[in-house]
CSV table of N, CA and C in Angstrom, one decimal:
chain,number,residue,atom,x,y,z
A,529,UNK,N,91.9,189.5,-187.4
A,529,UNK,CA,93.0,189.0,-186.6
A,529,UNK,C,92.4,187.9,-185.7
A,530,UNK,N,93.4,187.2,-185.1
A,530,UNK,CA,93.4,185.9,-184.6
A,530,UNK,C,93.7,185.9,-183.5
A,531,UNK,N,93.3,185.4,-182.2
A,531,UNK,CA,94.3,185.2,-181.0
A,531,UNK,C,94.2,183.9,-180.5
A,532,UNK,N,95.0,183.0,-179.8
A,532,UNK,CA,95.0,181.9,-179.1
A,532,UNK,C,95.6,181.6,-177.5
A,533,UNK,N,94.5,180.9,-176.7
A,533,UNK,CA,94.6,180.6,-175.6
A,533,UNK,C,94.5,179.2,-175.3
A,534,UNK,N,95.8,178.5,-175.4
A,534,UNK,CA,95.9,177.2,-174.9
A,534,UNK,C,95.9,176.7,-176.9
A,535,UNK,N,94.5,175.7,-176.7
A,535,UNK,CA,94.3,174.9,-178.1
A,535,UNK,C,93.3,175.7,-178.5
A,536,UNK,N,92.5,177.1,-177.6
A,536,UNK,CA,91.2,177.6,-178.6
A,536,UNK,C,91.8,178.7,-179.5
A,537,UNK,N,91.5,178.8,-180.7
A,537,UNK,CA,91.3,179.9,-181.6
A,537,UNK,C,90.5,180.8,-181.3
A,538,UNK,N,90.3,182.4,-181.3
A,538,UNK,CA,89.6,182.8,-181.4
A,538,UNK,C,89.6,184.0,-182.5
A,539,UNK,N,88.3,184.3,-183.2
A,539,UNK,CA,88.0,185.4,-184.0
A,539,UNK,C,88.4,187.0,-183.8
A,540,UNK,N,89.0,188.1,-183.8
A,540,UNK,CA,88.4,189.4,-183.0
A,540,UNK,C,87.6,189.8,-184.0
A,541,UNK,N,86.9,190.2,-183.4
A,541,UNK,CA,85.3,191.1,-184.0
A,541,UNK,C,85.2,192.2,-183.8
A,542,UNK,N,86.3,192.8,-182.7
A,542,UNK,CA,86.0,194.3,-182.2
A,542,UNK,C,87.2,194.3,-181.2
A,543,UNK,N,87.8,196.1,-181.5
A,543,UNK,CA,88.6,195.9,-180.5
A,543,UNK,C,88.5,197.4,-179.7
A,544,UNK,N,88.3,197.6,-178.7
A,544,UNK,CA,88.1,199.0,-178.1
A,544,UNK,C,89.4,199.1,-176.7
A,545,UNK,N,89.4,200.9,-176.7
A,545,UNK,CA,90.2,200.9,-175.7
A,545,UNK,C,90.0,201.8,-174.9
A,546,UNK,N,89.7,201.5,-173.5
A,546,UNK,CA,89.3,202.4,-172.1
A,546,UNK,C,90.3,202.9,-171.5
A,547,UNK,N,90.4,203.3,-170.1
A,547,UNK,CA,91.3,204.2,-169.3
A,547,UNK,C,91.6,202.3,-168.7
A,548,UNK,N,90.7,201.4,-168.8
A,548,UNK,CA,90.9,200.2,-167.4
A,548,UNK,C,91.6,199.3,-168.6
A,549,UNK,N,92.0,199.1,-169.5
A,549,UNK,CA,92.8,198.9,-171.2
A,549,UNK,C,92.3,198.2,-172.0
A,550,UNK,N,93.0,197.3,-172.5
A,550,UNK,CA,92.2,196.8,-174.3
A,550,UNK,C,91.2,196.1,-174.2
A,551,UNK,N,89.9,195.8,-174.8
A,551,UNK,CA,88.9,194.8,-174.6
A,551,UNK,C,89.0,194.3,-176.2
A,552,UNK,N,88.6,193.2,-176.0
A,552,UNK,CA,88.6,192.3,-176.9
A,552,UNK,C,87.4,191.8,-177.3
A,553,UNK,N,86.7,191.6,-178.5
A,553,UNK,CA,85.3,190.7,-178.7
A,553,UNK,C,85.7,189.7,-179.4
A,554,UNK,N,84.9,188.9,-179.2
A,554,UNK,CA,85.7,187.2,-179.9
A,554,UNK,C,84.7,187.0,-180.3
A,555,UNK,N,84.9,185.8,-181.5
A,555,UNK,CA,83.9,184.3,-181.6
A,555,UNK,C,84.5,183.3,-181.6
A,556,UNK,N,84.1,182.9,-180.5
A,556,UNK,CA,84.7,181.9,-179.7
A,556,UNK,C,85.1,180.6,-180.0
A,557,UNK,N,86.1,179.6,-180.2
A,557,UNK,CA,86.1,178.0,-180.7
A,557,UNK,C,85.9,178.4,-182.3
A,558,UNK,N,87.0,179.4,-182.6
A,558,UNK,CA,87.2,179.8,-184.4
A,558,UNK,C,87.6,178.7,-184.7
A,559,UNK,N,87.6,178.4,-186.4
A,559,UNK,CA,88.5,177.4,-186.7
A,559,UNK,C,89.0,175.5,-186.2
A,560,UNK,N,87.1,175.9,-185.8
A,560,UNK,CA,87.5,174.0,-185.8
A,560,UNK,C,87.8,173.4,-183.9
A,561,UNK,N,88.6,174.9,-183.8
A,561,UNK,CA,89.5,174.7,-182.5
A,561,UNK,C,87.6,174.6,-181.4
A,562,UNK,N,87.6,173.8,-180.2
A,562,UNK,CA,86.6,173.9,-179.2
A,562,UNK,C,86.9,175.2,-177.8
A,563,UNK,N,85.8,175.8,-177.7
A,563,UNK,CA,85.7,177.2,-176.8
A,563,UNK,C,85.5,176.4,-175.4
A,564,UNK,N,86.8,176.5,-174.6
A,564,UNK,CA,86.9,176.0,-173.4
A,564,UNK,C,87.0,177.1,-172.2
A,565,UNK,N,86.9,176.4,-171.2
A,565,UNK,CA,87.1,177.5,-170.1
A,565,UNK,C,89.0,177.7,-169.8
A,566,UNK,N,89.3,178.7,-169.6
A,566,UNK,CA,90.6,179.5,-169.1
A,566,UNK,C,91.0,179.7,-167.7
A,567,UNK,N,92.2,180.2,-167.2
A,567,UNK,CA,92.6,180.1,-165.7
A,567,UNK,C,92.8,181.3,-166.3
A,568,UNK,N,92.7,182.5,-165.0
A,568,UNK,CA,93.1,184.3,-165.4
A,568,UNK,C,95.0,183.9,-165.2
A,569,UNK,N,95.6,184.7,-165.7
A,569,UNK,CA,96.4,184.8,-166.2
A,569,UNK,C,97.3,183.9,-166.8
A,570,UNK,N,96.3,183.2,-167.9
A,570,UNK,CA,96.9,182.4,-169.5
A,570,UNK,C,97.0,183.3,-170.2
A,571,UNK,N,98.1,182.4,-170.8
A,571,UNK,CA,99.0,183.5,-171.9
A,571,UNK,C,98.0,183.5,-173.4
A,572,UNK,N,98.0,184.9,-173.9
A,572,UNK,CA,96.8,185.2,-174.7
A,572,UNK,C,98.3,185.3,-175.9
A,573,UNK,N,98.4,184.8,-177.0
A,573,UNK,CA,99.0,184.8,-178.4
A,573,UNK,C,98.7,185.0,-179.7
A,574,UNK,N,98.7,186.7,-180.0
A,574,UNK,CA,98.3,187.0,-181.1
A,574,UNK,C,98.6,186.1,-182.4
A,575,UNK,N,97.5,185.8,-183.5
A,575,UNK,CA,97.9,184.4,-184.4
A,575,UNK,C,98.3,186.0,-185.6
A,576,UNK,N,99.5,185.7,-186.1
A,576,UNK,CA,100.5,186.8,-186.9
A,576,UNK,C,100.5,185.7,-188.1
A,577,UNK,N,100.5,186.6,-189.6
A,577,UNK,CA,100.2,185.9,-190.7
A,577,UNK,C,102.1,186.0,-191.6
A,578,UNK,N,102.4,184.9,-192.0
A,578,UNK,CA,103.6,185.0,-193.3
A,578,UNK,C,102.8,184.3,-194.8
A,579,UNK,N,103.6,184.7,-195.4
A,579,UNK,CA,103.4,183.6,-196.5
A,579,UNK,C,104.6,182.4,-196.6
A,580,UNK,N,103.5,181.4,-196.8
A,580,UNK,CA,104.4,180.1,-196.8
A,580,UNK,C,104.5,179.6,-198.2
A,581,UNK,N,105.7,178.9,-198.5
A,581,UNK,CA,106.1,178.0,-200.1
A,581,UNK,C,105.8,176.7,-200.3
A,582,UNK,N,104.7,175.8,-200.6
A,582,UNK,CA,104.3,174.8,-200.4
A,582,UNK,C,105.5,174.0,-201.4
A,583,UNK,N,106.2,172.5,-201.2
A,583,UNK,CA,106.7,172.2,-202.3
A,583,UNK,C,105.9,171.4,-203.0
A,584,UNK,N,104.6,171.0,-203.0
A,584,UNK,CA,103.8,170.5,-203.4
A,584,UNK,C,102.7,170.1,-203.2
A,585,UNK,N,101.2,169.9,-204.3
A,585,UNK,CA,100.2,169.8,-203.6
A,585,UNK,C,99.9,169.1,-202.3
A,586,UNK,N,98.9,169.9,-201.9
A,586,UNK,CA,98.9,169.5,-200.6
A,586,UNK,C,96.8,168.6,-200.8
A,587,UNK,N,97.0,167.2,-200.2
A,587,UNK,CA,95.9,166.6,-200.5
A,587,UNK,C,94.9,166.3,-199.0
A,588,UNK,N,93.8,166.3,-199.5
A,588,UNK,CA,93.1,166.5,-198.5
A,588,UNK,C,93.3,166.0,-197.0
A,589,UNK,N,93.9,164.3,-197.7
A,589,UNK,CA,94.4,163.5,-196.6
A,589,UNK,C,95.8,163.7,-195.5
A,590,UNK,N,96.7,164.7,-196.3
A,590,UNK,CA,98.2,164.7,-195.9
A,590,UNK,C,98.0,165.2,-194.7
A,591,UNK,N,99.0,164.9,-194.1
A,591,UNK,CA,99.5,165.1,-192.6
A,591,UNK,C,101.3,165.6,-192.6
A,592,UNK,N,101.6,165.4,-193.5
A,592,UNK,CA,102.8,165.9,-193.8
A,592,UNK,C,103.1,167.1,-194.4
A,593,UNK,N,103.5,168.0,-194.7
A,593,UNK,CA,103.3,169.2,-195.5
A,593,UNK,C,104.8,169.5,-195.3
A,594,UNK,N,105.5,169.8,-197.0
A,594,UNK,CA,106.5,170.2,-197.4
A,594,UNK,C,106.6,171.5,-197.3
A,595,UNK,N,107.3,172.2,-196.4
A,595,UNK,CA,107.6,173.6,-197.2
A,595,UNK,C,109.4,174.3,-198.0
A,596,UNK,N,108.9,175.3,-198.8
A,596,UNK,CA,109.9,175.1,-199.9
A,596,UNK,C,110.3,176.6,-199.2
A,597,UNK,N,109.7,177.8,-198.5
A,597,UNK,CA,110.2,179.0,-198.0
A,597,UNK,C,109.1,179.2,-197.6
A,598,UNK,N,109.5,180.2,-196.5
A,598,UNK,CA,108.8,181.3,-195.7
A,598,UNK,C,109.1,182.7,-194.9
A,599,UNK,N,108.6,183.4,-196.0
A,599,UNK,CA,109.1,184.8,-196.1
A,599,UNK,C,108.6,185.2,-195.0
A,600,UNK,N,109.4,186.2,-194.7
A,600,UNK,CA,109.1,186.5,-192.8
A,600,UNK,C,108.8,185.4,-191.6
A,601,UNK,N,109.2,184.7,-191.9
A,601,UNK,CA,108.6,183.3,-190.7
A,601,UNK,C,109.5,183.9,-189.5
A,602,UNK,N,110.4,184.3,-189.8
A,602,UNK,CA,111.4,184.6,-188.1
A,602,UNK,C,110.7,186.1,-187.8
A,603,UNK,N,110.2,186.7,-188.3
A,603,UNK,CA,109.0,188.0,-187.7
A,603,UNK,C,108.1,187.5,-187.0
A,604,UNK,N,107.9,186.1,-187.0
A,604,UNK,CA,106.8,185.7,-186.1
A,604,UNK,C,106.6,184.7,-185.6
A,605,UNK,N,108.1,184.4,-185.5
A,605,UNK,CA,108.2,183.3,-184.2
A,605,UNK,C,108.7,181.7,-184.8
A,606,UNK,N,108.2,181.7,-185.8
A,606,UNK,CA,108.5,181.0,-186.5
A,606,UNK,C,107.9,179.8,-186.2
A,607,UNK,N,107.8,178.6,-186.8
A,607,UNK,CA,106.4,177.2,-187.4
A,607,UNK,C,106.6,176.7,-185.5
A,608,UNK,N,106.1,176.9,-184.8
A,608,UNK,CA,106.5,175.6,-183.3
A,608,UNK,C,105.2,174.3,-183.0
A,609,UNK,N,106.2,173.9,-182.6
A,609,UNK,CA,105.4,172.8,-182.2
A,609,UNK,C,104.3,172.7,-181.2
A,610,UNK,N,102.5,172.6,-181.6
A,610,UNK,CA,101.7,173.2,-180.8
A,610,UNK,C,100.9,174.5,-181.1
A,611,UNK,N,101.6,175.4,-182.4
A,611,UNK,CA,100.7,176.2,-183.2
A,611,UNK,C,100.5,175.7,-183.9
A,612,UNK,N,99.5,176.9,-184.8
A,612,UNK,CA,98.7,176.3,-186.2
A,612,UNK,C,99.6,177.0,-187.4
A,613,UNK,N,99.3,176.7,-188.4
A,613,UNK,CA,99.0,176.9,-189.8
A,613,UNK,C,97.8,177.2,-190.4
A,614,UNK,N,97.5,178.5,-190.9
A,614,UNK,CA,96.2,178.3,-191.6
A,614,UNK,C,96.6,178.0,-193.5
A,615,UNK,N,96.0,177.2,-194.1
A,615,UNK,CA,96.1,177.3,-195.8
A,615,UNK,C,94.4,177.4,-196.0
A,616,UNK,N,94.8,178.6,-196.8
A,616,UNK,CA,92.7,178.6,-197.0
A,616,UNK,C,92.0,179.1,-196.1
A,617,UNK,N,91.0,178.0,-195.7
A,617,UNK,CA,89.8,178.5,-194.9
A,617,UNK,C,90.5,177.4,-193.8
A,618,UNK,N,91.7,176.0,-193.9
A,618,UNK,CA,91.7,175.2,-193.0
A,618,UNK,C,92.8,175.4,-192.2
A,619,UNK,N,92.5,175.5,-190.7
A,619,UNK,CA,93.7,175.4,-189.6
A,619,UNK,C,94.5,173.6,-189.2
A,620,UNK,N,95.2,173.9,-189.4
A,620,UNK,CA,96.1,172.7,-188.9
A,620,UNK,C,96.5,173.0,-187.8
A,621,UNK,N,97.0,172.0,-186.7
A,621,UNK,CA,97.8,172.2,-185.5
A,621,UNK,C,99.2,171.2,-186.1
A,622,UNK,N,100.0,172.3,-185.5
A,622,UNK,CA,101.4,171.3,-185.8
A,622,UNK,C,102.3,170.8,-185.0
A,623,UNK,N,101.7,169.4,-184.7
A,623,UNK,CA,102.4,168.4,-184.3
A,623,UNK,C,104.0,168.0,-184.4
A,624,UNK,N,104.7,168.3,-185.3
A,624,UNK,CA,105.8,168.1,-185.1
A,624,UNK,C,106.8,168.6,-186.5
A,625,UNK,N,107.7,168.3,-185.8
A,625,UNK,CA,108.8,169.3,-187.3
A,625,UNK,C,109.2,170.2,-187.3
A,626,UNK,N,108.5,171.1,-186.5
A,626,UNK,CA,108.6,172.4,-186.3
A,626,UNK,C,110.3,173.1,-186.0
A,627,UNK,N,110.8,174.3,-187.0
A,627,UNK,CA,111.4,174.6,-185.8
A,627,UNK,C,112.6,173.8,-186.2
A,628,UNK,N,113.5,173.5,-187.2
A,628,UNK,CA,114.6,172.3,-187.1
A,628,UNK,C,115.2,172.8,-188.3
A,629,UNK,N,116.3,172.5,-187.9
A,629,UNK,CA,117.4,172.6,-189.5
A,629,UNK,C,117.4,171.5,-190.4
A,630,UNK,N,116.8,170.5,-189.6
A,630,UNK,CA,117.3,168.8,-190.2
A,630,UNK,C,116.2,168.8,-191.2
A,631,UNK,N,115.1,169.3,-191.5
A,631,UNK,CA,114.1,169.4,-192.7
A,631,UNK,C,113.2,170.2,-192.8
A,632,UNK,N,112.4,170.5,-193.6
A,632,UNK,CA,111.8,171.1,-193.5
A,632,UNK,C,110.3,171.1,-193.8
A,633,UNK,N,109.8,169.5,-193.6
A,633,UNK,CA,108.3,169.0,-193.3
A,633,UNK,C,107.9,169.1,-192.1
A,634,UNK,N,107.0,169.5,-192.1
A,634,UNK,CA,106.3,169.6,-190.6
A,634,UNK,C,104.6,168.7,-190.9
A,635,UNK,N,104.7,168.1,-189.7
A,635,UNK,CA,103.9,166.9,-189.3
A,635,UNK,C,102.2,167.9,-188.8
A,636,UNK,N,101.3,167.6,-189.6
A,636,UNK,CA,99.9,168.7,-188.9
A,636,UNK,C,98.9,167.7,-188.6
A,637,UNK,N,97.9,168.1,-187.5
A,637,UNK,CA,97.0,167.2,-187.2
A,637,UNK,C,95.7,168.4,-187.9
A,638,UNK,N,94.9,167.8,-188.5
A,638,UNK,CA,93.8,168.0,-189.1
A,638,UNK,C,92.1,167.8,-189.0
């Protein structure tokens, strides 16, 4: 599992629970994303997995990405503007598109 603070990704590696509550182990700046410093009470956002419908290859260079369905996407908040996407091993952040009736491309920075 995944969590995110601000633009960092992070890994969990371990998760334990005491009487004082959940602790977390991370590797820090997962996925490309850079391990920054935090303000205490930022919002911490579990990264939750769907499966997505590509409508077509997707090339190393695109910034565009078609999707054709996404089973459970409203279970998890669904594509917004400022989360990621992972396909594979690569995270995209998504810049725009997100989130609209009017299409259903969304714009990723890579």
């Amino acid at each position: 599992s995944q969590v995110q603070i601000a633009l960092e990704i992070m890994l969990i590696t371990q998760m334990s629970v005491s009487a004082t509550g959940t602790v977390l182990t991370v590797q820090r700046g997962y996925a490309a994303t850079a391990a920054t410093t935090h303000a205490v009470d930022t919002s911490v956002f579990l990264i939750q997995s769907t499966l997505l419908a590509f409508g077509s290859e997707i090339k190393a260079v695109d910034t565009i990405v078609k999707i054709e369905s996404a089973v459970g996407i409203e279970k998890v908040g669904g594509l917004s503007t400022g989360g990621y996407i992972r396909i594979d091993n690569e995270v995209m952040r998504i810049v725009a598109g997100a989130n609209t009736a009017l299409s259903n491309l969304i714009t990723v920075e890579r």
